[in-house]
Short mmCIF file of C-alpha atoms and ligand atoms in Angstrom, two decimals:
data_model
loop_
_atom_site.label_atom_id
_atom_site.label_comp_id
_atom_site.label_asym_id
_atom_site.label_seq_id
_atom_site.Cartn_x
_atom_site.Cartn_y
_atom_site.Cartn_z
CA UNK K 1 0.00 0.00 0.00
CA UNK K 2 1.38 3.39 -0.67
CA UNK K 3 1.60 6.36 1.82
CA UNK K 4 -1.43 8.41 2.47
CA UNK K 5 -0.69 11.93 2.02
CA UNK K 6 -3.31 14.35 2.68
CA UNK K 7 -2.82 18.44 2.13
CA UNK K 8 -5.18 21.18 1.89
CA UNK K 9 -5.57 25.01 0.78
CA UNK K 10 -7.98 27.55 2.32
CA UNK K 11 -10.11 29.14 -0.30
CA UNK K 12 -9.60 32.65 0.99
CA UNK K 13 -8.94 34.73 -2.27
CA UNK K 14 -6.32 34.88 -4.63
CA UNK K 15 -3.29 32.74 -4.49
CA UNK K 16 0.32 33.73 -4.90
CA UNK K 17 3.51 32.43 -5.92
CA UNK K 18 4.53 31.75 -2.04
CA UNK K 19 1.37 29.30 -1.80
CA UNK K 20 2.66 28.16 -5.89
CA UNK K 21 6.11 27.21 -4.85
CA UNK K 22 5.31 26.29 -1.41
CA UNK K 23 2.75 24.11 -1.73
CA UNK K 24 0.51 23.91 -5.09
CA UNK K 25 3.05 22.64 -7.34
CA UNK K 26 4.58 20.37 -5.40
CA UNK K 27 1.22 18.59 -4.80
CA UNK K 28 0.68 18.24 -9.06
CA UNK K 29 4.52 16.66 -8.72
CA UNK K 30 3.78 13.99 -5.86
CA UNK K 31 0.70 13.27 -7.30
CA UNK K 32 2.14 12.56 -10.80
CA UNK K 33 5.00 11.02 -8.65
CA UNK K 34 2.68 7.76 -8.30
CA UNK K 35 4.16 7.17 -5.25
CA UNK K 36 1.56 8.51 -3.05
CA UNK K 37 -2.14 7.77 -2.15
CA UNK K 38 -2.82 11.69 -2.65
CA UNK K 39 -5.81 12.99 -0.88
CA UNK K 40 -6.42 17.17 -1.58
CA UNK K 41 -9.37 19.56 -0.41
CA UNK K 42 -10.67 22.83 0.10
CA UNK K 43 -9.87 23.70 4.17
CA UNK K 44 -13.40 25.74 3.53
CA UNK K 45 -13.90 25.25 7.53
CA UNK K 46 -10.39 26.85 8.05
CA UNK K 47 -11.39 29.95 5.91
CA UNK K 48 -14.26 30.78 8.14
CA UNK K 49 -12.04 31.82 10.47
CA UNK K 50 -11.31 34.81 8.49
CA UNK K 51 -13.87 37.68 7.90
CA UNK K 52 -15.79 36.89 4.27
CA UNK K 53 -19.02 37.59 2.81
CA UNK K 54 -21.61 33.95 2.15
CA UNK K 55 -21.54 35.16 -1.21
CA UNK K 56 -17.32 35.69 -1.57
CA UNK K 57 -16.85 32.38 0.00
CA UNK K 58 -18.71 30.38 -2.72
CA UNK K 59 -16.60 31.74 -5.30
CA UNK K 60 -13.47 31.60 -3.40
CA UNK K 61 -14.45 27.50 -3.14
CA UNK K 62 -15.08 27.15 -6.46
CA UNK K 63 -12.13 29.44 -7.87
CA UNK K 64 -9.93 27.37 -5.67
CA UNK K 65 -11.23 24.00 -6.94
CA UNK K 66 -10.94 25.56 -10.25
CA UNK K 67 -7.10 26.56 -9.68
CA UNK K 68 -6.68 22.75 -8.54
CA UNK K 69 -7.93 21.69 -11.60
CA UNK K 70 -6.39 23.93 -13.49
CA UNK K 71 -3.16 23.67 -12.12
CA UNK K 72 -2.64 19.70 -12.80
CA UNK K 73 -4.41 18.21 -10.03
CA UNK K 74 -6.76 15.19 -11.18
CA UNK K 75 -9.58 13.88 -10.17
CA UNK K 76 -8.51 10.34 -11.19
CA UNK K 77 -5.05 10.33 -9.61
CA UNK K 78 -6.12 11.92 -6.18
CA UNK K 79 -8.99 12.29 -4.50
CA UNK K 80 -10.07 15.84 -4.21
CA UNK K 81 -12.48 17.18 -1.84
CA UNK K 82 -14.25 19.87 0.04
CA UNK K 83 -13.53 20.12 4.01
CA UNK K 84 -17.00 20.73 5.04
CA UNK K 85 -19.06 18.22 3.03
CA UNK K 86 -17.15 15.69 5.51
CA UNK K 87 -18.52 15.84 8.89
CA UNK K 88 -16.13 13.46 10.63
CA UNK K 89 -13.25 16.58 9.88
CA UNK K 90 -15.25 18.19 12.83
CA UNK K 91 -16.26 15.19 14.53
CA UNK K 92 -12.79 14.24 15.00
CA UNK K 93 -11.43 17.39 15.94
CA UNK K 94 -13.77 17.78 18.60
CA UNK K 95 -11.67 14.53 19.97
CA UNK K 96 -8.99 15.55 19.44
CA UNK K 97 -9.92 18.95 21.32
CA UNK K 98 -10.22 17.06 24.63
CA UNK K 99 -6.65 15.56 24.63
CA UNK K 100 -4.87 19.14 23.73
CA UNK K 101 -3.42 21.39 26.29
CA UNK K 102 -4.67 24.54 25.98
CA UNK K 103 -1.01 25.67 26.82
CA UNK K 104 -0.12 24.22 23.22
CA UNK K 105 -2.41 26.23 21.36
CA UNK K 106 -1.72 29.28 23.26
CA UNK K 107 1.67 28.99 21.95
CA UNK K 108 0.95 29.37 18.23
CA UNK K 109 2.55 31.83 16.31
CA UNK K 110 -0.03 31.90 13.53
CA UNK K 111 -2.26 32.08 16.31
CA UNK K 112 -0.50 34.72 17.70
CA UNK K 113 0.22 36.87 15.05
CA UNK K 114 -3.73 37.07 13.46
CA UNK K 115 -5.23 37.71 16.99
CA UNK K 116 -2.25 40.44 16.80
CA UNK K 117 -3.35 41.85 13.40
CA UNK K 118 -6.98 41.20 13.10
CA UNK K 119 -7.91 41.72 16.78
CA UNK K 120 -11.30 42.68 15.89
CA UNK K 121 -12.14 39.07 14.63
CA UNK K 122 -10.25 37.02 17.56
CA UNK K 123 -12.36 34.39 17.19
CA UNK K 124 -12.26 30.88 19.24
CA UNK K 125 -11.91 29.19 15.97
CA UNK K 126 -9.20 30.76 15.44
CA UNK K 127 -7.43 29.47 18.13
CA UNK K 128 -9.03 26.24 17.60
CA UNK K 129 -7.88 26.43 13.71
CA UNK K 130 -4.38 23.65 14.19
CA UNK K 131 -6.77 20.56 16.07
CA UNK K 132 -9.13 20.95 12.89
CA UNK K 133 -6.31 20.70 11.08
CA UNK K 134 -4.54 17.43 12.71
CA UNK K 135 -8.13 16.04 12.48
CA UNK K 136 -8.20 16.63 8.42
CA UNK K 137 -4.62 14.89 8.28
CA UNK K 138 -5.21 12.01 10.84
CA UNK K 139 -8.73 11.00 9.35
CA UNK K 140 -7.23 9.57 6.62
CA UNK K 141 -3.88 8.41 9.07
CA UNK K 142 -2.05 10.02 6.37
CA UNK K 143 2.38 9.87 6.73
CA UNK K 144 3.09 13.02 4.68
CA UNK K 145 1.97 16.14 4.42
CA UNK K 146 3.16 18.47 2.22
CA UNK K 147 2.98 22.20 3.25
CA UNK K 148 4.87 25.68 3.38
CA UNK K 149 7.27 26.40 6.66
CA UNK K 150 4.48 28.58 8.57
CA UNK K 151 2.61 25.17 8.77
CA UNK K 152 5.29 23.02 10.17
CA UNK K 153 4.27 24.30 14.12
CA UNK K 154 0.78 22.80 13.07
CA UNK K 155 1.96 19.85 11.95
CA UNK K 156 4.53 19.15 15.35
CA UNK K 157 0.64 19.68 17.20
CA UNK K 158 -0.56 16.92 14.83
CA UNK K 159 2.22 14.49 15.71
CA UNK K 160 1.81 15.40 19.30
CA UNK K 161 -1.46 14.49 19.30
CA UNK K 162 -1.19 11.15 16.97
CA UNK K 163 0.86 9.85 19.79
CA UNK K 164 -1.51 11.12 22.77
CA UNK K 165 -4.12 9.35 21.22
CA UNK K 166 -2.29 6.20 20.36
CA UNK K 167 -0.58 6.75 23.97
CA UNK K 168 -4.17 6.55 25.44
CA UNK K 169 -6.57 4.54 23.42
CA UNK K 170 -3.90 2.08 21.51
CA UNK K 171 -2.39 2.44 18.06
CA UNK K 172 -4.43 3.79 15.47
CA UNK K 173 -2.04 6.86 13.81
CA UNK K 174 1.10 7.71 12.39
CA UNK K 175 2.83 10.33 13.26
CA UNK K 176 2.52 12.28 9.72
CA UNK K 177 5.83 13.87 8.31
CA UNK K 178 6.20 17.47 6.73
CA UNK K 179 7.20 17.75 2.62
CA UNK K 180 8.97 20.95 2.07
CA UNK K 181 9.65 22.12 -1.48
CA UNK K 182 12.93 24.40 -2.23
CA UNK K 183 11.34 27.18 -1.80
CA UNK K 184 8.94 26.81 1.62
CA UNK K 185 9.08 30.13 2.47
CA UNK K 186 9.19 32.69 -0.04
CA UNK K 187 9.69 36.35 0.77
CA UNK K 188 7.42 39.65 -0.42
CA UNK K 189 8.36 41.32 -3.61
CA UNK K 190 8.27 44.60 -1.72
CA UNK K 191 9.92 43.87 0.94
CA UNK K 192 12.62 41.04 1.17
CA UNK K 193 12.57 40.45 4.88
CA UNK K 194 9.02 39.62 5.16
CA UNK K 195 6.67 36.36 3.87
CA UNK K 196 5.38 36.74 0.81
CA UNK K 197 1.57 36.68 2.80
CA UNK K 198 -2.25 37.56 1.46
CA UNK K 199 -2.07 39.79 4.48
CA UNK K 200 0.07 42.11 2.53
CA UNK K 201 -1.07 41.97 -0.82
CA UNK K 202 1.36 44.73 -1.74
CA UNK K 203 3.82 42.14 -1.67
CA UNK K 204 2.30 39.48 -3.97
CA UNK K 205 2.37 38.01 -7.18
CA UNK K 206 -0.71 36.43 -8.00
CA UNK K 207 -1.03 33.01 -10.28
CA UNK K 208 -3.63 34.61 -11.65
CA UNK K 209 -1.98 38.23 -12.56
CA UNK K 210 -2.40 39.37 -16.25
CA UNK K 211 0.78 39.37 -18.05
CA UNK K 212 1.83 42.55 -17.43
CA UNK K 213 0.99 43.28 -14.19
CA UNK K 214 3.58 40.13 -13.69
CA UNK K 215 5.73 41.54 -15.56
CA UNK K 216 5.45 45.21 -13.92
CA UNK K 217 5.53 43.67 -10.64
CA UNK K 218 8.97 41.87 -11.18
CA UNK K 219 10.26 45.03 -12.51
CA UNK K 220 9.56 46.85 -9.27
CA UNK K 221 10.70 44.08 -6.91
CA UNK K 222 12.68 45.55 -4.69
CA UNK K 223 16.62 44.45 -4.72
CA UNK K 224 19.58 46.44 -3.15
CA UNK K 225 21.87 49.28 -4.88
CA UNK K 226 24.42 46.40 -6.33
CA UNK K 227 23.88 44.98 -9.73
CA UNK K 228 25.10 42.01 -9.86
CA UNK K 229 23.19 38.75 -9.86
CA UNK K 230 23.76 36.53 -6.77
CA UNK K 231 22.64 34.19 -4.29
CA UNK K 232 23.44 35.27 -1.16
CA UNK K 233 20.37 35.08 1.12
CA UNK K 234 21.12 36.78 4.44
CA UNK K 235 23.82 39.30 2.81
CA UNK K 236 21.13 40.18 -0.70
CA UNK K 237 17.75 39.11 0.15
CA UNK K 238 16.07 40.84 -2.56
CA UNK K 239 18.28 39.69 -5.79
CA UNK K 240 18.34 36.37 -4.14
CA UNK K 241 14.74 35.71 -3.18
CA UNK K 242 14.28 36.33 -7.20
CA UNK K 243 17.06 33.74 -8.24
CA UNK K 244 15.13 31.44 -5.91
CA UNK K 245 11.85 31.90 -8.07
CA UNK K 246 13.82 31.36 -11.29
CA UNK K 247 15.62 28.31 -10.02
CA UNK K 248 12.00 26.97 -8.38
CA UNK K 249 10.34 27.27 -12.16
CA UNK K 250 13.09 26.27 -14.36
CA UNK K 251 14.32 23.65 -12.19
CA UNK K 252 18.33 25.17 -12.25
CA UNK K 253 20.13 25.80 -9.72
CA UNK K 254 21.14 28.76 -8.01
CA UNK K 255 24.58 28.34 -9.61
CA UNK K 256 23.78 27.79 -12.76
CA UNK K 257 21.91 31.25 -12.90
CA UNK K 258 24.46 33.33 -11.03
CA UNK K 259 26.88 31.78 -13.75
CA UNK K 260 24.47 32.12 -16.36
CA UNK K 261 23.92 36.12 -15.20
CA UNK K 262 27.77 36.90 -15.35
CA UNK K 263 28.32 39.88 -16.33
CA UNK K 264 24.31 41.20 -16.79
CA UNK K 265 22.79 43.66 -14.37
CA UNK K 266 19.10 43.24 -12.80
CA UNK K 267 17.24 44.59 -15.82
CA UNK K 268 18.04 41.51 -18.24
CA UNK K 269 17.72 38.95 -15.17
CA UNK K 270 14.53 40.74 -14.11
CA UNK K 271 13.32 40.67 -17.52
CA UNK K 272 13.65 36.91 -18.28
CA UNK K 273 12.26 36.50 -14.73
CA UNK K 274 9.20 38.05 -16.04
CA UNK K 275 8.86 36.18 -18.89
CA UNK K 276 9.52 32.95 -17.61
CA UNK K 277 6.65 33.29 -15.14
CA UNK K 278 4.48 34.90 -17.64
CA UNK K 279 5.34 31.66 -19.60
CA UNK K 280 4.31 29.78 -16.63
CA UNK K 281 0.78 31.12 -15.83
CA UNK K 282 -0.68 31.56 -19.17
CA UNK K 283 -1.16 28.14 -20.07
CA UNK K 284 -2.77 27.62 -16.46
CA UNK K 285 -4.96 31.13 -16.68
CA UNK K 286 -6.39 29.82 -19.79
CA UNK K 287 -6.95 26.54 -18.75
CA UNK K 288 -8.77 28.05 -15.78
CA UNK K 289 -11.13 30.12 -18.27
CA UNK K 290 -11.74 26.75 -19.89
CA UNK K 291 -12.87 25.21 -16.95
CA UNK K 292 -15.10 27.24 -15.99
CA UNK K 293 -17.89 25.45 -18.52
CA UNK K 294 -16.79 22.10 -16.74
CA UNK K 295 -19.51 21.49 -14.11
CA UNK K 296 -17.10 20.60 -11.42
CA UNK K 297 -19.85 20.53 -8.54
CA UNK K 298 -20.36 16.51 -10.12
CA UNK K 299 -16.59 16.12 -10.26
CA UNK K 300 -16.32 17.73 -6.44
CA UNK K 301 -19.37 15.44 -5.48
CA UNK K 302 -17.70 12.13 -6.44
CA UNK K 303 -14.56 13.68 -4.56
CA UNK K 304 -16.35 13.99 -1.54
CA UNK K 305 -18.25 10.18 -1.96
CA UNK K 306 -14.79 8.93 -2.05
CA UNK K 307 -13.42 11.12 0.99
CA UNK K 308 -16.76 10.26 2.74
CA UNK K 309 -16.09 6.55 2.72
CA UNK K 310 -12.46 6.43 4.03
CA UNK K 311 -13.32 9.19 6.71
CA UNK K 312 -16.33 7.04 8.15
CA UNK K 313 -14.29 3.80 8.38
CA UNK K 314 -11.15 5.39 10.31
CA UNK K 315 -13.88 7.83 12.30
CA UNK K 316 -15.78 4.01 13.33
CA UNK K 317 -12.34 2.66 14.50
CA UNK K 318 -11.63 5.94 16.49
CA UNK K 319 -15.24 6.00 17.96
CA UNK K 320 -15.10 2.34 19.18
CA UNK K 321 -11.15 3.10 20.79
CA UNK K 322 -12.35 5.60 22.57
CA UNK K 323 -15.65 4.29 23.88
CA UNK K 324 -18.25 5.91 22.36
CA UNK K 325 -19.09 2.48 20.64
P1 AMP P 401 -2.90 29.19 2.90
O1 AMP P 401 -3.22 30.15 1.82
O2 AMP P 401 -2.55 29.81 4.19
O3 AMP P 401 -3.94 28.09 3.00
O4 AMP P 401 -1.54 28.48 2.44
C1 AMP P 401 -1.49 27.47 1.47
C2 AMP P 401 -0.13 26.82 1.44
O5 AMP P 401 0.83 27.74 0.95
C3 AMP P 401 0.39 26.35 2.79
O6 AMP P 401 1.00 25.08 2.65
C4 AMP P 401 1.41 27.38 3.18
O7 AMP P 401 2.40 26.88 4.02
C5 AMP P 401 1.97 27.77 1.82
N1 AMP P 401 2.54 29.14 1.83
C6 AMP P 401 1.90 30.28 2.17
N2 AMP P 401 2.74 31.36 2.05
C7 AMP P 401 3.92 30.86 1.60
C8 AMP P 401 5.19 31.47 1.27
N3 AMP P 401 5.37 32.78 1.36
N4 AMP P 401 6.17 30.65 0.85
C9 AMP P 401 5.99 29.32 0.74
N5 AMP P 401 4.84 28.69 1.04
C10 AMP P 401 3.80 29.45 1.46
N1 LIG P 402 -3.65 25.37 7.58
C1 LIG P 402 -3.28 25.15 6.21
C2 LIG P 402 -2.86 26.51 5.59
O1 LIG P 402 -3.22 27.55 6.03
C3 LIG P 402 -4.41 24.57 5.41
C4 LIG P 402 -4.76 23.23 5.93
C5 LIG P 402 -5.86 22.90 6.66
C6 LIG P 402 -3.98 22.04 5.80
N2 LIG P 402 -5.86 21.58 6.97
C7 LIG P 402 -4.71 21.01 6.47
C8 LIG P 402 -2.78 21.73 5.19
C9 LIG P 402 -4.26 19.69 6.53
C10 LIG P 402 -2.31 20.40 5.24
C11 LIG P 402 -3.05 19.40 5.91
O2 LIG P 402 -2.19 26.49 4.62
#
């Protein structure tokens, strides 16, 4: 049997090249891999921790989905599904609630830094947000999870808890392992020592950016007064953050493109940069606009069948270890 690996995306607006690079394309690779028993959704639940309109949040699930498609994931390689149209994701995580310390949660930094910034909307759900999580990933006792860095926290709660409960009630989980990509934390365009984050929008390229804003927007980013190309992370953040993006979509290293840059200055690099990505995203923009005939609520539907099945059997096994059967 192959390795479960389960990984989600909140629908919450527009996606950028951080969420790209961190996450998105490396799920169309391990998927394509064949190595994995690849299980995707829509962390829908997640999002409503966020403030959103009923109306914005049907679109953002269905743009999402869309993007998924879009992107390379398939329907008959993995099974893709929504969040809340499996009820054991809440079930569960209202199990899991009553084995985690409070102390743990208190102690997020994602936690920590929205209650920080969006104090108005410090909701309990919120805090709440990692259990729901480890309860998406240990539903389907999946071993690998790929994600971005500012998920990795999360996923040492989910391990923590996989043992509690196996600790407690007898084996039932494994304790699921984080896939990073190359790039699993990429920073702003704007501002090199900060995430590239939805929060600051200022920041971000979006997959789904016209041409030329992409273009415009890689023109702008900001480097340092040198002109050289080089990778040198701590010492050039900006010029370097960029070589990681070119490396990340043309699969070369670092090296190769300082070497390959010899000699040029940050217009030509910046240029190609552009191009490449605009190279990229069209194909996956227009594949988008093609989709959008498909009706993917029957495609999501048979998603969520298959999601619904596996969740039941492992939420029956958890229900009888821990009594309530
Ligand atoms: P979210 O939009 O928060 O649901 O994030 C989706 C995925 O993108 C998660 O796996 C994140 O860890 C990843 N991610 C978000 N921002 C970045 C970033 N700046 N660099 C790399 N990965 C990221
Ligand atoms: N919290 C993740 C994020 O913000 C999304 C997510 C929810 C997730 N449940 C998950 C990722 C389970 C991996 C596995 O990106």
């Amino acid at each position: 049997m192959k390795p479960v690996l389960v990984s989600g995306i909140q629908p919450t607006g527009k996606l950028h090249l951080g969420n790209y690079l961190g996450a998105l394309k490396n799920f169309v690779e391990l998927q394509n891999s064949g190595e994995y028993d690849c299980l995707f959704f829509i962390a829908d639940l997640h999002s409503l921790t966020e403030t959103y309109t009923p109306k914005e949040k049907k679109e953002q699930i269905s743009d999402l989905f869309l993007t998924y498609l879009a992107v390379g994931l398939d329907q008959k390689k993995s099974v893709l599904f929504q969040q809340s149209a499996i009820a054991e994701h809440t079930e569960l995580s209202w199990i899991l609630n009553t084995i985690t310390p409070f102390g743990e949660l208190r102690r997020m930094t994602q936690f920590k830094d929205k209650s920080e910034n969006e104090s108005e909307n410090t909701n309990v759900g919120l805090f709440d947000y990692p259990v729901l999580m480890a309860a998406d990933i240990l539903l389907y006792n999946a071993s690998v999870v790929p994600v971005g860095d500012d998920q990795l926290q999360h996923l040492e709660l989910t391990r923590t808890l996989a043992r509690k409960f196996n600790s407690k009630f007898g084996k039932i989980f494994f304790e699921p392992k984080p896939l990073l990509t190359s790039v699993p934390r990429l920073m702003s365009l704007d501002d090199p020592e900060k995430k590239m984050s939805k929060s600051r929008p200022e920041g971000c390229l979006f997959i789904d950016d016209e041409p030329n804003i992409i273009r415009k927007k890689i023109q702008r980013a900001v480097t340092d007064s040198e002109s050289t190309i080089e990778y040198n992370p701590k010492k050039r953040p900006g010029i370097s953050n960029l070589v990681l993006i070119y490396s990340a979509i043309t699969d070369m290293t670092p090296k190769e493109i300082v070497l390959m840059y010899n000699g040029k200055g940050y217009a030509d690099f910046k240029k190609d940069l552009g191009n490449k990505l605009v190279e990229l995203f069209t194909p996956f923009q227009e594949k988008k606009k093609e989709l959008k005939k498909l009706d993917i609520k029957k495609i999501l539907d048979e998603g969520n069948m298959q999601a619904k099945n596996r969740a039941q059997k492992t939420y029956e096994i958890i229900k009888k270890k821990v009594g309530l059967i």
